[in-house]
Tab-separated table of C-alpha atoms in Angstrom:
chain	number	residue	atom	x	y	z
A	1	MET	CA	114.647	89.502	138.571
A	2	THR	CA	112.791	92.163	136.575
A	3	ALA	CA	114.152	95.672	136.197
A	4	LYS	CA	112.613	98.532	138.138
A	5	PRO	CA	111.778	101.685	136.165
A	6	ASP	CA	114.779	103.536	137.607
A	7	ASP	CA	117.041	100.681	136.506
A	8	LEU	CA	116.300	101.387	132.823
A	9	THR	CA	119.450	103.333	132.069
A	10	THR	CA	120.858	101.619	128.968
A	11	ALA	CA	119.375	101.205	125.516
A	12	GLU	CA	119.419	97.438	125.943
A	13	GLN	CA	117.516	97.603	129.244
A	14	ILE	CA	114.913	99.928	127.754
A	15	GLU	CA	114.404	97.645	124.746
A	16	ALA	CA	114.083	94.598	127.002
A	17	ALA	CA	111.516	96.395	129.168
A	18	ASP	CA	109.611	97.508	126.083
A	19	LYS	CA	109.388	93.908	124.934
A	20	GLN	CA	108.321	92.732	128.391
A	21	TYR	CA	105.793	95.391	129.371
A	22	VAL	CA	104.433	97.183	126.299
A	23	MET	CA	101.592	95.605	124.321
A	24	ARG	CA	102.117	95.956	120.571
A	25	PRO	CA	99.304	94.080	118.792
A	26	TRP	CA	100.679	94.378	115.268
A	27	THR	CA	103.598	93.049	113.257
A	28	HIS	CA	106.919	94.843	113.005
A	29	PRO	CA	109.289	95.136	110.041
A	30	ALA	CA	113.007	94.882	110.632
A	31	GLY	CA	114.461	97.507	112.957
A	32	GLU	CA	111.161	98.368	114.617
A	33	PRO	CA	109.921	99.485	117.031
A	34	VAL	CA	112.182	102.521	117.127
A	35	ILE	CA	112.297	103.862	120.670
A	36	VAL	CA	112.790	107.597	120.330
A	37	ALA	CA	114.994	109.510	122.753
A	38	LYS	CA	114.870	112.941	121.096
A	39	ALA	CA	113.017	114.580	118.229
A	40	ARG	CA	113.475	117.957	116.579
A	41	GLY	CA	112.040	119.231	113.314
A	42	CYS	CA	112.078	116.420	110.754
A	43	THR	CA	114.658	114.334	112.608
A	44	ILE	CA	114.339	111.815	115.420
A	45	THR	CA	117.128	110.125	117.386
A	46	ASP	CA	116.692	106.670	118.884
A	47	ILE	CA	118.055	105.396	122.204
A	48	HIS	CA	121.184	104.101	120.413
A	49	GLY	CA	121.935	107.557	119.028
A	50	LYS	CA	120.936	106.717	115.445
A	51	GLU	CA	119.247	109.550	113.559
A	52	TYR	CA	116.297	109.094	111.227
A	53	LEU	CA	114.618	111.425	108.791
A	54	ASP	CA	111.003	111.069	109.868
A	55	LEU	CA	108.860	110.792	106.745
A	56	THR	CA	105.845	109.961	108.962
A	57	ALA	CA	105.830	113.167	111.060
A	58	GLY	CA	105.380	111.072	114.196
A	59	TYR	CA	102.624	109.104	112.477
A	60	PHE	CA	101.168	112.117	110.701
A	61	VAL	CA	100.888	114.282	113.823
A	62	ASN	CA	103.741	116.815	113.965
A	63	ALA	CA	102.784	119.112	111.110
A	64	ALA	CA	105.224	121.858	112.160
A	65	GLY	CA	107.934	119.318	112.970
A	66	HIS	CA	108.826	117.638	116.233
A	67	CYS	CA	108.990	119.863	119.320
A	68	HIS	CA	108.512	123.180	117.551
A	69	PRO	CA	109.663	125.739	120.176
A	70	ARG	CA	106.578	127.957	119.887
A	71	ILE	CA	104.250	124.988	120.390
A	72	VAL	CA	106.280	123.769	123.362
A	73	GLU	CA	106.238	127.266	124.873
A	74	ALA	CA	102.459	127.579	124.480
A	75	ALA	CA	101.891	124.201	126.146
A	76	ASN	CA	104.268	125.054	129.009
A	77	GLN	CA	102.549	128.368	129.668
A	78	GLN	CA	99.103	126.777	129.670
A	79	MET	CA	100.175	124.145	132.209
A	80	ASN	CA	100.514	126.900	134.795
A	81	ASP	CA	96.866	127.940	134.347
A	82	VAL	CA	94.522	125.057	133.485
A	83	LEU	CA	95.333	121.462	132.574
A	84	GLN	CA	91.978	119.757	132.093
A	85	VAL	CA	88.369	120.506	132.915
A	86	SER	CA	85.162	118.714	132.052
A	87	GLY	CA	83.910	119.205	128.537
A	88	LYS	CA	80.647	120.299	130.157
A	89	HIS	CA	82.461	123.505	131.063
A	90	GLY	CA	85.396	124.918	129.111
A	91	SER	CA	88.690	126.757	129.052
A	92	ILE	CA	89.974	129.820	127.230
A	93	PRO	CA	92.202	127.998	124.712
A	94	VAL	CA	89.391	125.566	123.847
A	95	VAL	CA	87.016	128.436	123.025
A	96	LYS	CA	89.716	130.215	121.012
A	97	LEU	CA	90.615	127.058	119.094
A	98	ALA	CA	86.979	126.373	118.232
A	99	LYS	CA	86.682	129.932	116.894
A	100	ARG	CA	89.847	129.580	114.776
A	101	LEU	CA	88.724	126.262	113.301
A	102	VAL	CA	85.361	127.711	112.293
A	103	GLU	CA	87.107	130.731	110.755
A	104	LEU	CA	89.493	128.512	108.777
A	105	GLY	CA	87.041	125.794	107.778
A	106	PRO	CA	84.304	125.652	105.139
A	107	LYS	CA	81.479	128.180	105.513
A	108	SER	CA	79.017	125.322	106.016
A	109	LEU	CA	80.452	124.626	109.496
A	110	ASN	CA	79.664	126.726	112.584
A	111	LYS	CA	80.282	124.623	115.689
A	112	VAL	CA	83.053	122.371	117.048
A	113	PHE	CA	82.763	119.365	119.361
A	114	PHE	CA	86.121	118.264	120.806
A	115	SER	CA	87.145	114.696	121.545
A	116	THR	CA	90.454	112.874	121.893
A	117	GLY	CA	91.272	111.106	118.613
A	118	GLY	CA	90.310	110.652	114.980
A	119	SER	CA	88.391	107.404	115.477
A	120	GLU	CA	86.339	109.034	118.213
A	121	ALA	CA	85.708	112.160	116.140
A	122	ASN	CA	84.430	110.016	113.273
A	123	GLU	CA	82.168	108.023	115.574
A	124	PHE	CA	80.618	111.232	116.891
A	125	ALA	CA	80.173	112.390	113.275
A	126	LEU	CA	78.308	109.168	112.475
A	127	LYS	CA	76.155	109.617	115.578
A	128	LEU	CA	75.416	113.243	114.686
A	129	ALA	CA	74.443	112.372	111.079
A	130	ARG	CA	72.132	109.568	112.185
A	131	GLN	CA	70.483	111.670	114.863
A	132	HIS	CA	69.812	114.503	112.411
A	133	THR	CA	68.515	112.397	109.515
A	134	LYS	CA	66.936	109.645	111.635
A	135	LYS	CA	68.427	107.198	109.139
A	136	PRO	CA	70.875	104.379	110.031
A	137	ASP	CA	72.897	103.685	106.885
A	138	VAL	CA	76.259	105.242	106.010
A	139	ALA	CA	78.246	104.854	102.786
A	140	TYR	CA	82.035	104.856	102.769
A	141	LEU	CA	84.607	104.727	99.986
A	142	GLU	CA	86.518	101.681	98.863
A	143	ASN	CA	90.038	101.869	100.321
A	144	GLY	CA	88.747	104.332	102.928
A	145	TYR	CA	90.220	104.447	106.422
A	146	HIS	CA	88.397	106.061	109.349
A	147	GLY	CA	89.858	104.425	112.452
A	148	LEU	CA	90.258	101.189	114.380
A	149	SER	CA	87.690	101.435	117.187
A	150	LEU	CA	84.564	99.331	116.694
A	151	GLY	CA	82.329	102.129	115.410
A	152	SER	CA	84.874	103.573	112.996
A	153	LEU	CA	85.776	100.077	111.751
A	154	GLU	CA	82.217	99.847	110.439
A	155	VAL	CA	83.136	102.472	107.808
A	156	THR	CA	86.737	101.386	107.189
A	157	ALA	CA	87.230	99.386	103.994
A	158	SER	CA	90.197	97.154	104.861
A	159	GLU	CA	89.065	93.592	105.548
A	160	LYS	CA	92.219	92.993	107.580
A	161	TYR	CA	91.279	95.817	109.930
A	162	ARG	CA	87.587	94.872	109.959
A	163	GLU	CA	88.410	91.317	110.976
A	164	SER	CA	90.243	92.690	114.025
A	165	ALA	CA	86.822	93.473	115.522
A	166	GLY	CA	86.547	89.789	116.424
A	167	LYS	CA	82.924	89.687	115.330
A	168	PRO	CA	80.843	90.258	112.198
A	169	LEU	CA	80.286	93.951	111.588
A	170	GLY	CA	76.837	95.403	111.015
A	171	THR	CA	75.051	95.748	107.690
A	172	ASP	CA	74.094	99.416	108.058
A	173	ASN	CA	77.231	100.561	106.261
A	174	TYR	CA	78.328	99.860	102.702
A	175	ALA	CA	81.131	100.720	100.287
A	176	ILE	CA	80.846	102.832	97.160
A	177	PRO	CA	83.569	103.170	94.485
A	178	THR	CA	86.598	105.379	94.912
A	179	ALA	CA	88.797	106.904	92.211
A	180	TYR	CA	92.020	104.923	91.771
A	181	CYS	CA	93.080	106.641	88.572
A	182	TYR	CA	96.440	104.870	88.213
A	183	ARG	CA	94.632	101.516	88.105
A	184	CYS	CA	91.469	102.714	86.374
A	185	LYS	CA	89.580	99.849	84.707
A	186	TRP	CA	88.222	102.165	82.017
A	187	GLY	CA	91.456	103.649	80.702
A	188	PRO	CA	93.778	106.590	81.374
A	189	ASN	CA	92.647	109.594	83.374
A	190	THR	CA	92.831	111.806	80.264
A	191	THR	CA	89.723	110.088	78.862
A	192	CYS	CA	87.986	109.847	82.243
A	193	LYS	CA	84.206	110.110	82.226
A	194	VAL	CA	84.004	109.134	85.906
A	195	GLU	CA	82.799	105.673	84.895
A	196	CYS	CA	83.814	104.353	88.308
A	197	LEU	CA	80.768	106.161	89.752
A	198	ASP	CA	78.284	104.815	87.204
A	199	GLY	CA	76.582	102.549	89.719
A	200	VAL	CA	76.506	104.878	92.699
A	201	GLU	CA	73.040	106.316	91.997
A	202	ALA	CA	71.611	102.791	91.999
A	203	GLN	CA	73.440	102.010	95.235
A	204	PHE	CA	71.982	105.055	96.952
A	205	ASP	CA	68.506	104.389	95.571
A	206	ALA	CA	68.659	100.829	96.863
A	207	ARG	CA	69.511	102.186	100.322
A	208	PRO	CA	66.961	104.986	100.937
A	209	LYS	CA	67.868	105.009	104.631
A	210	THR	CA	71.362	106.351	103.909
A	211	ALA	CA	72.187	109.190	106.292
A	212	ALA	CA	75.631	110.161	105.024
A	213	VAL	CA	78.695	109.468	102.973
A	214	ILE	CA	81.889	109.526	105.030
A	215	ALA	CA	85.050	110.100	103.005
A	216	GLU	CA	88.633	111.230	103.196
A	217	ILE	CA	88.724	113.931	100.528
A	218	VAL	CA	92.177	112.632	99.572
A	219	GLN	CA	92.772	109.085	100.806
A	220	ALA	CA	95.802	108.871	103.060
A	221	VAL	CA	96.139	105.121	102.454
A	222	GLY	CA	97.978	105.272	99.149
A	223	GLY	CA	97.531	108.992	98.505
A	224	LEU	CA	94.542	108.632	96.161
A	225	ALA	CA	93.263	112.029	95.012
A	226	PRO	CA	90.138	111.942	92.803
A	227	PRO	CA	89.855	114.357	89.872
A	228	GLN	CA	87.602	117.386	90.302
A	229	LYS	CA	84.827	115.888	88.162
A	230	TRP	CA	84.683	112.809	90.377
A	231	TRP	CA	83.947	114.864	93.464
A	232	ASP	CA	81.580	117.102	91.490
A	233	ARG	CA	79.513	114.108	90.445
A	234	LEU	CA	79.436	112.405	93.836
A	235	ASP	CA	78.550	115.682	95.561
A	236	ARG	CA	75.710	116.320	93.113
A	237	VAL	CA	74.336	112.789	93.442
A	238	ARG	CA	74.365	112.692	97.236
A	239	LYS	CA	72.834	116.176	97.601
A	240	ALA	CA	69.963	115.218	95.275
A	241	ARG	CA	69.060	112.457	97.742
A	242	GLY	CA	69.494	114.463	100.926
A	243	ILE	CA	72.583	112.495	101.943
A	244	LEU	CA	75.028	114.346	104.191
A	245	LEU	CA	78.761	114.526	103.508
A	246	ILE	CA	81.111	113.778	106.405
A	247	ALA	CA	84.549	114.990	105.336
A	248	ASP	CA	87.215	113.082	107.269
A	249	GLU	CA	90.090	115.559	107.560
A	250	VAL	CA	91.817	113.714	110.409
A	251	GLN	CA	94.953	113.274	108.296
A	252	THR	CA	94.429	115.878	105.590
A	253	GLY	CA	93.485	118.835	107.784
A	254	LEU	CA	95.613	121.805	108.830
A	255	GLY	CA	97.825	122.133	105.798
A	256	ARG	CA	98.786	118.560	104.947
A	257	THR	CA	97.529	118.762	101.345
A	258	GLY	CA	98.896	122.242	100.607
A	259	LYS	CA	95.591	123.836	101.639
A	260	MET	CA	94.398	124.376	105.195
A	261	PHE	CA	91.743	121.698	104.532
A	262	ALA	CA	91.524	119.244	101.637
A	263	VAL	CA	87.916	120.250	100.845
A	264	GLU	CA	89.347	123.543	99.529
A	265	HIS	CA	90.874	121.715	96.552
A	266	TYR	CA	87.392	120.776	95.333
A	267	GLY	CA	85.184	123.579	96.642
A	268	LEU	CA	83.243	121.166	98.842
A	269	GLN	CA	80.940	122.328	101.629
A	270	PRO	CA	80.405	119.306	103.896
A	271	GLU	CA	77.641	119.232	106.467
A	272	ILE	CA	80.019	117.574	108.944
A	273	MET	CA	83.823	117.503	109.096
A	274	THR	CA	86.259	115.776	111.422
A	275	GLY	CA	89.842	116.551	112.390
A	276	GLY	CA	92.511	115.060	114.594
A	277	LYS	CA	96.088	113.776	114.299
A	278	GLY	CA	98.001	117.077	114.127
A	279	LEU	CA	95.283	119.239	115.676
A	280	SER	CA	97.145	119.504	119.005
A	281	GLY	CA	100.537	120.231	117.458
A	282	GLY	CA	101.742	116.914	118.876
A	283	VAL	CA	100.877	117.786	122.505
A	284	GLY	CA	98.520	115.228	123.993
A	285	SER	CA	95.604	114.059	121.889
A	286	LEU	CA	92.857	116.209	120.450
A	287	ALA	CA	90.212	115.757	117.784
A	288	ALA	CA	87.205	117.676	116.534
A	289	THR	CA	83.818	117.057	114.964
A	290	MET	CA	82.506	120.161	113.194
A	291	ALA	CA	79.029	120.777	111.829
A	292	GLY	CA	76.631	123.443	110.688
A	293	ASP	CA	74.157	124.897	113.183
A	294	ALA	CA	71.214	123.046	111.662
A	295	TYR	CA	72.876	119.691	112.219
A	296	CYS	CA	73.907	120.395	115.815
A	297	LYS	CA	70.395	120.989	117.167
A	298	ALA	CA	69.492	117.307	117.525
A	299	PHE	CA	72.970	116.178	118.555
A	300	PHE	CA	73.193	114.385	121.879
A	301	GLY	CA	76.593	112.917	122.690
A	302	GLY	CA	75.427	110.956	125.728
A	303	THR	CA	77.852	112.813	127.942
A	304	THR	CA	81.173	114.544	127.404
A	305	PRO	CA	84.307	112.464	126.652
A	306	THR	CA	86.417	112.600	129.825
A	307	SER	CA	89.542	114.102	128.293
A	308	ALA	CA	87.883	116.033	125.485
A	309	GLY	CA	89.033	119.578	124.874
A	310	ASN	CA	92.200	119.364	126.929
A	311	ALA	CA	93.325	122.927	127.628
A	312	VAL	CA	97.041	122.242	127.109
A	313	SER	CA	96.435	120.452	123.792
A	314	ALA	CA	94.157	123.290	122.664
A	315	ALA	CA	96.783	125.916	123.530
A	316	ALA	CA	99.341	123.945	121.537
A	317	GLY	CA	96.871	123.673	118.645
A	318	LEU	CA	96.434	127.445	118.610
A	319	ALA	CA	100.207	127.857	118.487
A	320	LEU	CA	100.381	125.336	115.645
A	321	ILE	CA	97.934	127.350	113.551
A	322	GLU	CA	99.972	130.515	114.185
A	323	VAL	CA	103.160	128.713	113.121
A	324	LEU	CA	101.510	127.341	109.972
A	325	GLU	CA	100.384	130.826	108.991
A	326	GLN	CA	103.372	132.926	110.066
A	327	GLU	CA	106.070	130.520	108.833
A	328	LYS	CA	104.077	129.850	105.639
A	329	LEU	CA	104.276	126.100	106.161
A	330	VAL	CA	101.135	125.410	104.125
A	331	GLU	CA	102.760	127.138	101.167
A	332	ASN	CA	105.983	125.207	101.828
A	333	CYS	CA	103.933	122.017	101.911
A	334	ALA	CA	102.499	122.691	98.455
A	335	ALA	CA	105.931	123.579	97.036
A	336	MET	CA	107.697	120.585	98.610
A	337	GLY	CA	104.969	118.249	97.374
A	338	ARG	CA	105.717	119.382	93.831
A	339	TYR	CA	109.453	119.060	94.465
A	340	PHE	CA	109.017	115.547	95.886
A	341	THR	CA	106.996	114.509	92.839
A	342	GLU	CA	109.570	115.813	90.366
A	343	ALA	CA	112.504	114.318	92.287
A	344	ALA	CA	110.909	110.872	92.484
A	345	TRP	CA	110.037	110.796	88.777
A	346	ALA	CA	113.548	112.025	87.937
A	347	LEU	CA	114.939	108.727	89.258
A	348	THR	CA	113.454	107.058	86.142
A	349	ASP	CA	113.483	103.821	88.101
A	350	PRO	CA	111.652	100.902	86.438
A	351	TRP	CA	110.008	99.966	89.743
A	352	ILE	CA	108.386	103.373	90.238
A	353	GLY	CA	104.946	103.005	88.713
A	354	ASP	CA	103.238	106.104	90.059
A	355	VAL	CA	104.084	109.122	92.209
A	356	ARG	CA	101.130	110.744	93.958
A	357	PHE	CA	101.414	113.868	96.095
A	358	THR	CA	98.745	116.326	97.150
A	359	GLY	CA	100.875	118.711	99.133
A	360	LEU	CA	102.860	116.434	101.426
A	361	LEU	CA	100.302	113.668	101.556
A	362	GLY	CA	101.829	111.262	99.132
A	363	GLY	CA	103.054	107.928	98.068
A	364	ILE	CA	105.255	106.169	95.560
A	365	GLU	CA	103.632	103.042	94.117
A	366	LEU	CA	106.140	100.299	93.321
A	367	VAL	CA	105.629	97.839	90.466
A	368	SER	CA	107.737	95.124	88.895
A	369	ASP	CA	106.498	95.962	85.388
A	370	ARG	CA	105.585	99.557	84.588
A	371	GLU	CA	103.776	98.732	81.353
A	372	ASN	CA	101.438	96.198	82.967
A	373	LYS	CA	101.486	97.874	86.408
A	374	THR	CA	102.301	94.544	88.022
A	375	ILE	CA	102.365	94.946	91.805
A	376	LEU	CA	105.855	94.556	93.254
A	377	GLY	CA	106.051	91.420	95.402
A	378	LYS	CA	105.848	91.484	99.179
A	379	THR	CA	109.407	90.165	99.525
A	380	GLU	CA	110.827	93.002	97.437
A	381	ILE	CA	108.636	95.601	99.171
A	382	SER	CA	109.909	94.403	102.553
A	383	LYS	CA	113.498	94.622	101.372
A	384	VAL	CA	112.944	98.170	100.107
A	385	LYS	CA	111.388	99.174	103.427
A	386	ASP	CA	114.221	97.516	105.367
A	387	GLY	CA	116.892	99.136	103.191
A	388	LEU	CA	115.435	102.602	103.662
A	389	HIS	CA	115.147	101.998	107.404
A	390	ALA	CA	118.789	100.956	107.596
A	391	ASP	CA	119.660	104.195	105.797
A	392	GLY	CA	117.850	106.231	108.451
A	393	MET	CA	114.570	106.798	106.605
A	394	LEU	CA	111.470	106.331	108.752
A	395	ILE	CA	108.502	105.492	106.504
A	396	THR	CA	105.465	103.247	106.382
A	397	VAL	CA	104.238	100.999	103.573
A	398	SER	CA	100.591	101.344	102.640
A	399	GLY	CA	98.102	101.286	99.775
A	400	LEU	CA	95.311	98.989	98.640
A	401	HIS	CA	97.855	96.368	97.544
A	402	GLY	CA	100.529	97.103	100.151
A	403	ASN	CA	102.988	98.398	97.559
A	404	VAL	CA	102.992	102.151	98.241
A	405	LEU	CA	105.769	103.946	100.109
A	406	ARG	CA	103.702	106.321	102.242
A	407	LEU	CA	105.396	109.699	102.610
A	408	GLN	CA	103.987	112.367	104.942
A	409	PRO	CA	106.899	114.338	106.440
A	410	PRO	CA	106.431	117.468	108.569
A	411	LEU	CA	105.284	120.453	106.541
A	412	SER	CA	108.604	122.109	107.394
A	413	VAL	CA	110.605	119.570	105.369
A	414	THR	CA	113.252	121.073	103.090
A	415	ALA	CA	114.357	120.276	99.562
A	416	ALA	CA	117.711	119.101	100.961
A	417	GLN	CA	115.945	116.588	103.215
A	418	ILE	CA	113.834	115.341	100.315
A	419	ASP	CA	117.034	114.938	98.288
A	420	GLN	CA	118.437	112.890	101.171
A	421	PHE	CA	115.480	110.513	100.969
A	422	ILE	CA	115.600	110.330	97.162
A	423	GLY	CA	119.277	109.400	97.337
A	424	ALA	CA	118.525	106.621	99.813
A	425	LEU	CA	115.637	105.399	97.647
A	426	ARG	CA	117.836	105.298	94.533
A	427	LYS	CA	120.471	103.253	96.334
A	428	THR	CA	117.939	100.909	97.915
A	429	LEU	CA	115.991	100.172	94.709
A	430	LEU	CA	119.223	99.359	92.880
A	431	ALA	CA	120.419	97.121	95.697
A	432	VAL	CA	117.161	95.184	96.044
A	433	ARG	CA	116.889	94.706	92.293
A	434	GLY	CA	120.497	93.504	92.166
A	435	ARG	CA	121.323	96.397	89.867
């Protein structure tokens, strides 16, 4: 006899029902899935009462922390007025949020189109770029991630993810080099002449029907942040050929990198920019595709996404921006990113090969040999992940080689909480290595 919903009163019953009824089409490391009963700030509590320090911010969504009271209040107030209307019409918080995003974003962007998630926002960006240029091809960066829906998979680099489409993907999209400075084939970053981009002009010239380059300005998968001269060169090369830049700020936007948007680090002015993840402050799902006026004229979406521009999510997003500004969380993000970097290096652990943080978008790359940068084995990586999980640290493992501890806590994280993680990491690395 199966349990009815109102029979799910114990942790064991809830876990059994989760296993029976919830589709989870991916693999799970030990201790997962964590079924969360309560979340506040940087801490979540599971149905067994165990607390975790959430270094994923609810999968990179809760920039101000879980259940920030001002965001909750804004959402509650909005629910008494308007919940959802067609995107063909509008609501007050949607108009206000569009205005705030344009005010905060690059000067090259004037209009906002709302949708429901990052993959969708990127697909609309691809559609917009192709409609404007009347060209089909799009370049994306090696190691780039832009979503898991069929259209966004076309510009996502991971073969594992691409194969999940269940069919061969089209040939309109192609990869260009990214900057992986830690593993640069031409030598240390101090002597960098941006050799990794030496072939990009030829790639573009061989594909004259290229409409755009889509890129995370800082890659969330592994925390790869190119040097300024890398972006300068790519920006110059693509502009000379009339190729648009789609800046994917789904994960980097709204303070994550220590700036409101990652493009600010490089002075970039993209023709199109996308946002999502934390845009709604964790309330519902909201994403945005932004563009300059000239690029919006030819844009035809087909029709409006059903749940696009949800009024409650937009009200929460407005509250999030106020919290980021008034509580100086973007500044805290920049400071805590520096603190995290220094604390991780201070461990002087032989398995820590690189520490990469741009604000609080970061990762620690683990190696078995620091001199040769030998990738730490999957068995050891799994044990490190499991050990941290057992110690109440909620993280993900990422990176091109699957050896990067991906660390993106809420922007409200404190030095004491970072110290808590560093202590757990020290203990775990020693234990897995056998001291």
